[in-house]
């Protein structure tokens, strides 16, 4: 991304931003360890084999492993796969398989996974329908899918602010309209169970990111730290959850589809 003149961060550590982000995700329905739901309506358990396509840093894979799932993690990044594999090894997880793959095709037998996640993946893929067909192939009968892509509302803001590299491979090569996203899921042979729109906090954070001279993993620059502080106050407010839900609907970072493969 573009690097502007660096600003001196105020007293805001990466952990402060992480705490805010995790709180926001939790209120949206993510990572509910009490119910075993990775997201609302997407429950995991020891009976499941969970495939995480585009596993990244491994947050979803590790959540599934903690619920007792057998886990399969894939990513195009060899470094990401190695990191996730090390996390699983350190946690003494049994029954996992990590592999470098662009999912075209997935180097795995068919009908093996009962739960399949593809979070913020399809916007990077040259042929989304082929990728989704692969996910259907490896899904067991009745398998549940958790699929997310950036929402066109937040991406329309990024059009004005993000550098050209944001819209080139291996980054975002397409924007999915809401109906287009639903159509590509159903056309690949799945029934949509639920749809959600979440992530107002992240939409604004990323809108500010480019001009702030921010680097991922560093303490937040002042404008981002100020936004994180404001959002934490919103979430602490007695009416905070209702405010968050209204704003998530108006400017979501992500659109989410839960779908099921026919039994």
Short mmCIF file of C-alpha atoms in Angstrom, two decimals:
data_model
loop_
_atom_site.label_atom_id
_atom_site.label_comp_id
_atom_site.label_asym_id
_atom_site.label_seq_id
_atom_site.Cartn_x
_atom_site.Cartn_y
_atom_site.Cartn_z
CA UNK A 1 0.00 0.00 0.00
CA UNK A 2 0.97 3.67 -0.15
CA UNK A 3 3.24 4.92 2.59
CA UNK A 4 2.65 8.55 3.54
CA UNK A 5 4.72 10.72 5.88
CA UNK A 6 4.75 8.78 9.16
CA UNK A 7 2.94 10.23 12.13
CA UNK A 8 4.01 9.60 15.68
CA UNK A 9 1.55 7.14 17.25
CA UNK A 10 -0.12 8.21 20.44
CA UNK A 11 -0.45 5.77 23.31
CA UNK A 12 -2.26 3.01 21.44
CA UNK A 13 -0.72 -0.43 21.21
CA UNK A 14 -1.65 -3.14 18.69
CA UNK A 15 -3.30 -4.95 21.60
CA UNK A 16 -5.74 -2.06 22.12
CA UNK A 17 -6.85 -2.23 18.50
CA UNK A 18 -6.99 -6.02 18.71
CA UNK A 19 -9.17 -5.88 21.82
CA UNK A 20 -11.58 -3.50 20.10
CA UNK A 21 -11.69 -5.60 16.95
CA UNK A 22 -12.31 -8.82 18.86
CA UNK A 23 -15.06 -7.19 20.93
CA UNK A 24 -16.72 -5.94 17.76
CA UNK A 25 -16.48 -9.39 16.12
CA UNK A 26 -17.89 -11.05 19.22
CA UNK A 27 -20.92 -8.76 19.29
CA UNK A 28 -21.51 -9.48 15.60
CA UNK A 29 -21.70 -13.22 16.35
CA UNK A 30 -18.16 -14.42 15.68
CA UNK A 31 -16.08 -16.84 17.80
CA UNK A 32 -18.69 -17.87 20.37
CA UNK A 33 -16.83 -20.46 22.42
CA UNK A 34 -19.81 -20.94 24.76
CA UNK A 35 -22.01 -22.29 21.96
CA UNK A 36 -19.23 -23.64 19.74
CA UNK A 37 -20.31 -21.33 16.91
CA UNK A 38 -17.63 -19.81 14.71
CA UNK A 39 -20.42 -17.50 13.58
CA UNK A 40 -24.08 -17.43 14.55
CA UNK A 41 -25.69 -20.54 13.07
CA UNK A 42 -22.38 -22.20 12.17
CA UNK A 43 -21.77 -24.62 15.04
CA UNK A 44 -18.73 -26.87 15.23
CA UNK A 45 -18.04 -30.02 17.23
CA UNK A 46 -15.93 -33.18 17.51
CA UNK A 47 -18.07 -34.86 14.86
CA UNK A 48 -16.98 -32.32 12.23
CA UNK A 49 -14.13 -32.04 9.77
CA UNK A 50 -13.56 -28.34 9.21
CA UNK A 51 -11.91 -27.06 6.02
CA UNK A 52 -10.61 -23.47 6.18
CA UNK A 53 -9.85 -22.22 2.65
CA UNK A 54 -7.63 -19.14 2.73
CA UNK A 55 -6.76 -19.74 6.37
CA UNK A 56 -4.50 -16.70 6.74
CA UNK A 57 -3.23 -16.38 10.30
CA UNK A 58 -5.36 -19.32 11.38
CA UNK A 59 -7.94 -17.77 13.69
CA UNK A 60 -10.82 -19.81 12.29
CA UNK A 61 -8.79 -23.00 12.06
CA UNK A 62 -7.71 -22.71 15.68
CA UNK A 63 -11.28 -22.00 16.84
CA UNK A 64 -12.45 -25.15 15.03
CA UNK A 65 -9.62 -27.16 16.57
CA UNK A 66 -10.61 -25.97 20.04
CA UNK A 67 -14.12 -27.31 19.41
CA UNK A 68 -12.60 -30.74 18.79
CA UNK A 69 -12.89 -30.73 14.98
CA UNK A 70 -10.50 -32.44 12.65
CA UNK A 71 -9.11 -29.48 10.70
CA UNK A 72 -7.83 -28.90 7.17
CA UNK A 73 -6.22 -25.54 6.44
CA UNK A 74 -5.20 -24.21 3.03
CA UNK A 75 -3.76 -20.95 1.75
CA UNK A 76 -1.79 -19.72 -1.26
CA UNK A 77 0.85 -18.39 1.13
CA UNK A 78 3.43 -20.94 2.20
CA UNK A 79 4.33 -18.71 5.15
CA UNK A 80 0.70 -18.59 6.33
CA UNK A 81 0.33 -22.36 6.11
CA UNK A 82 3.59 -22.88 8.03
CA UNK A 83 2.41 -20.47 10.74
CA UNK A 84 -0.94 -22.22 11.16
CA UNK A 85 0.72 -25.63 11.21
CA UNK A 86 3.05 -24.44 13.97
CA UNK A 87 0.10 -23.12 16.01
CA UNK A 88 -1.66 -26.47 15.71
CA UNK A 89 1.50 -28.30 16.68
CA UNK A 90 2.09 -26.03 19.68
CA UNK A 91 -1.49 -26.58 20.83
CA UNK A 92 -0.99 -30.36 20.54
CA UNK A 93 -3.93 -30.63 18.14
CA UNK A 94 -4.49 -34.10 16.73
CA UNK A 95 -5.90 -34.83 13.27
CA UNK A 96 -4.97 -31.81 11.18
CA UNK A 97 -3.77 -31.32 7.60
CA UNK A 98 -2.25 -28.06 6.32
CA UNK A 99 -1.42 -27.50 2.65
CA UNK A 100 -0.45 -24.75 0.21
CA UNK A 101 -3.13 -24.50 -2.46
CA UNK A 102 -4.96 -21.97 -4.62
CA UNK A 103 -8.06 -24.21 -4.46
CA UNK A 104 -8.07 -24.70 -8.24
CA UNK A 105 -8.21 -27.60 -7.65
CA UNK A 106 -8.01 -28.52 -3.99
CA UNK A 107 -5.58 -31.42 -3.56
CA UNK A 108 -8.04 -33.37 -1.43
CA UNK A 109 -10.56 -36.19 -1.94
CA UNK A 110 -14.25 -35.41 -2.37
CA UNK A 111 -16.96 -35.37 0.30
CA UNK A 112 -14.66 -35.17 3.31
CA UNK A 113 -15.54 -31.89 5.08
CA UNK A 114 -18.75 -31.29 7.01
CA UNK A 115 -17.95 -27.61 7.67
CA UNK A 116 -16.23 -25.38 5.09
CA UNK A 117 -15.13 -21.77 5.52
CA UNK A 118 -14.05 -19.37 2.79
CA UNK A 119 -13.68 -15.97 4.43
CA UNK A 120 -12.61 -12.97 2.30
CA UNK A 121 -11.29 -15.30 -0.40
CA UNK A 122 -13.50 -15.09 -3.48
CA UNK A 123 -12.72 -11.42 -4.20
CA UNK A 124 -9.10 -12.53 -4.81
CA UNK A 125 -9.94 -15.45 -7.11
CA UNK A 126 -9.86 -15.13 -10.92
CA UNK A 127 -12.60 -17.78 -11.36
CA UNK A 128 -14.92 -17.76 -8.29
CA UNK A 129 -17.34 -20.29 -9.78
CA UNK A 130 -14.52 -22.83 -10.21
CA UNK A 131 -13.35 -22.26 -6.65
CA UNK A 132 -16.88 -22.70 -5.30
CA UNK A 133 -17.33 -25.87 -7.34
CA UNK A 134 -14.24 -27.27 -5.64
CA UNK A 135 -15.68 -26.41 -2.24
CA UNK A 136 -18.86 -28.25 -3.18
CA UNK A 137 -16.86 -31.27 -4.35
CA UNK A 138 -14.99 -31.67 -1.05
CA UNK A 139 -18.09 -31.07 1.05
CA UNK A 140 -19.88 -34.06 2.52
CA UNK A 141 -23.63 -34.40 1.89
CA UNK A 142 -25.39 -31.83 4.08
CA UNK A 143 -22.15 -29.90 4.67
CA UNK A 144 -22.47 -26.33 5.99
CA UNK A 145 -20.59 -23.43 4.40
CA UNK A 146 -19.58 -20.08 5.88
CA UNK A 147 -18.66 -17.71 3.04
CA UNK A 148 -17.78 -14.03 3.26
CA UNK A 149 -16.72 -11.32 0.81
CA UNK A 150 -16.31 -7.54 1.15
CA UNK A 151 -19.59 -5.66 0.87
CA UNK A 152 -19.98 -3.31 -2.12
CA UNK A 153 -20.79 -0.42 0.23
CA UNK A 154 -17.38 -0.50 1.91
CA UNK A 155 -15.60 -1.30 -1.34
CA UNK A 156 -17.14 1.79 -2.94
CA UNK A 157 -15.40 3.87 -0.27
CA UNK A 158 -12.12 2.09 -0.95
CA UNK A 159 -12.41 3.01 -4.62
CA UNK A 160 -11.74 6.62 -3.64
CA UNK A 161 -9.02 5.97 -1.05
CA UNK A 162 -7.10 2.75 -1.69
CA UNK A 163 -4.03 2.68 -3.98
CA UNK A 164 -4.23 0.99 -7.42
CA UNK A 165 -2.47 -2.10 -6.05
CA UNK A 166 -5.55 -2.80 -3.89
CA UNK A 167 -7.41 -3.72 -7.10
CA UNK A 168 -4.74 -5.91 -8.66
CA UNK A 169 -3.79 -9.54 -8.17
CA UNK A 170 -3.22 -10.97 -5.64
CA UNK A 171 -5.51 -8.44 -3.95
CA UNK A 172 -9.12 -7.58 -4.82
CA UNK A 173 -9.86 -8.36 -8.45
CA UNK A 174 -13.66 -8.00 -8.19
CA UNK A 175 -16.48 -6.53 -6.15
CA UNK A 176 -19.46 -8.79 -5.50
CA UNK A 177 -22.87 -7.14 -5.55
CA UNK A 178 -25.16 -8.60 -2.93
CA UNK A 179 -27.39 -10.46 -5.37
CA UNK A 180 -24.39 -11.52 -7.42
CA UNK A 181 -22.84 -13.10 -4.34
CA UNK A 182 -26.07 -14.96 -3.56
CA UNK A 183 -26.37 -16.14 -7.16
CA UNK A 184 -22.82 -17.49 -7.39
CA UNK A 185 -23.40 -19.49 -4.19
CA UNK A 186 -26.72 -21.00 -5.28
CA UNK A 187 -25.50 -21.62 -8.83
CA UNK A 188 -22.72 -23.79 -7.40
CA UNK A 189 -25.32 -26.10 -5.88
CA UNK A 190 -26.00 -24.86 -2.36
CA UNK A 191 -29.04 -23.64 -0.49
CA UNK A 192 -28.65 -20.33 1.34
CA UNK A 193 -29.61 -20.70 4.99
CA UNK A 194 -28.90 -17.16 6.27
CA UNK A 195 -27.35 -13.84 5.23
CA UNK A 196 -25.67 -11.22 7.41
CA UNK A 197 -23.96 -7.85 6.97
CA UNK A 198 -21.36 -6.82 9.56
CA UNK A 199 -18.30 -4.67 10.14
CA UNK A 200 -19.01 -0.91 10.26
CA UNK A 201 -16.05 -0.42 12.59
CA UNK A 202 -13.68 -2.15 10.15
CA UNK A 203 -15.10 -0.23 7.17
CA UNK A 204 -14.20 3.09 8.75
CA UNK A 205 -10.86 1.79 10.06
CA UNK A 206 -9.76 0.74 6.57
CA UNK A 207 -11.04 3.98 5.07
CA UNK A 208 -8.64 5.82 7.40
CA UNK A 209 -5.80 3.31 7.01
CA UNK A 210 -4.30 4.56 3.75
CA UNK A 211 -3.93 8.22 4.67
CA UNK A 212 -2.61 7.47 8.14
CA UNK A 213 0.71 5.99 6.97
CA UNK A 214 -0.24 2.88 8.91
CA UNK A 215 1.60 -0.43 8.77
CA UNK A 216 -0.12 -3.63 9.86
CA UNK A 217 1.18 -4.92 13.18
CA UNK A 218 2.37 -1.49 14.36
CA UNK A 219 0.77 0.67 17.02
CA UNK A 220 -2.11 2.63 15.52
CA UNK A 221 -1.43 6.07 14.12
CA UNK A 222 -3.32 8.89 15.90
CA UNK A 223 -6.35 9.03 13.60
CA UNK A 224 -6.85 5.26 13.78
CA UNK A 225 -6.26 5.19 17.52
CA UNK A 226 -8.86 7.92 17.93
CA UNK A 227 -11.38 5.93 15.89
CA UNK A 228 -10.70 2.78 17.91
CA UNK A 229 -11.22 4.77 21.12
CA UNK A 230 -14.51 6.19 19.89
CA UNK A 231 -15.78 2.79 18.84
CA UNK A 232 -14.91 1.25 22.19
CA UNK A 233 -16.99 3.96 23.86
CA UNK A 234 -19.87 3.19 21.48
CA UNK A 235 -19.73 -0.50 22.38
CA UNK A 236 -19.69 0.33 26.10
CA UNK A 237 -22.73 2.60 25.78
CA UNK A 238 -26.04 1.19 27.12
CA UNK A 239 -27.45 1.43 23.60
CA UNK A 240 -24.18 0.41 21.95
CA UNK A 241 -25.27 -2.94 20.53
CA UNK A 242 -28.29 -1.40 18.82
CA UNK A 243 -26.15 1.42 17.42
CA UNK A 244 -23.62 -1.11 16.14
CA UNK A 245 -26.30 -3.23 14.47
CA UNK A 246 -27.79 -0.22 12.68
CA UNK A 247 -24.39 0.94 11.42
CA UNK A 248 -23.35 -2.58 10.42
CA UNK A 249 -26.43 -2.72 8.20
CA UNK A 250 -25.69 0.66 6.60
CA UNK A 251 -21.93 0.34 5.90
CA UNK A 252 -20.84 -3.27 6.43
CA UNK A 253 -17.30 -4.40 5.79
CA UNK A 254 -18.44 -7.91 4.89
CA UNK A 255 -21.43 -9.76 3.57
CA UNK A 256 -21.83 -13.27 4.97
CA UNK A 257 -23.70 -16.25 3.60
CA UNK A 258 -24.41 -19.49 5.45
CA UNK A 259 -25.27 -22.24 2.99
CA UNK A 260 -25.86 -25.98 2.95
CA UNK A 261 -24.96 -28.65 0.42
CA UNK A 262 -27.88 -30.88 -0.48
CA UNK A 263 -28.00 -34.15 1.41
#
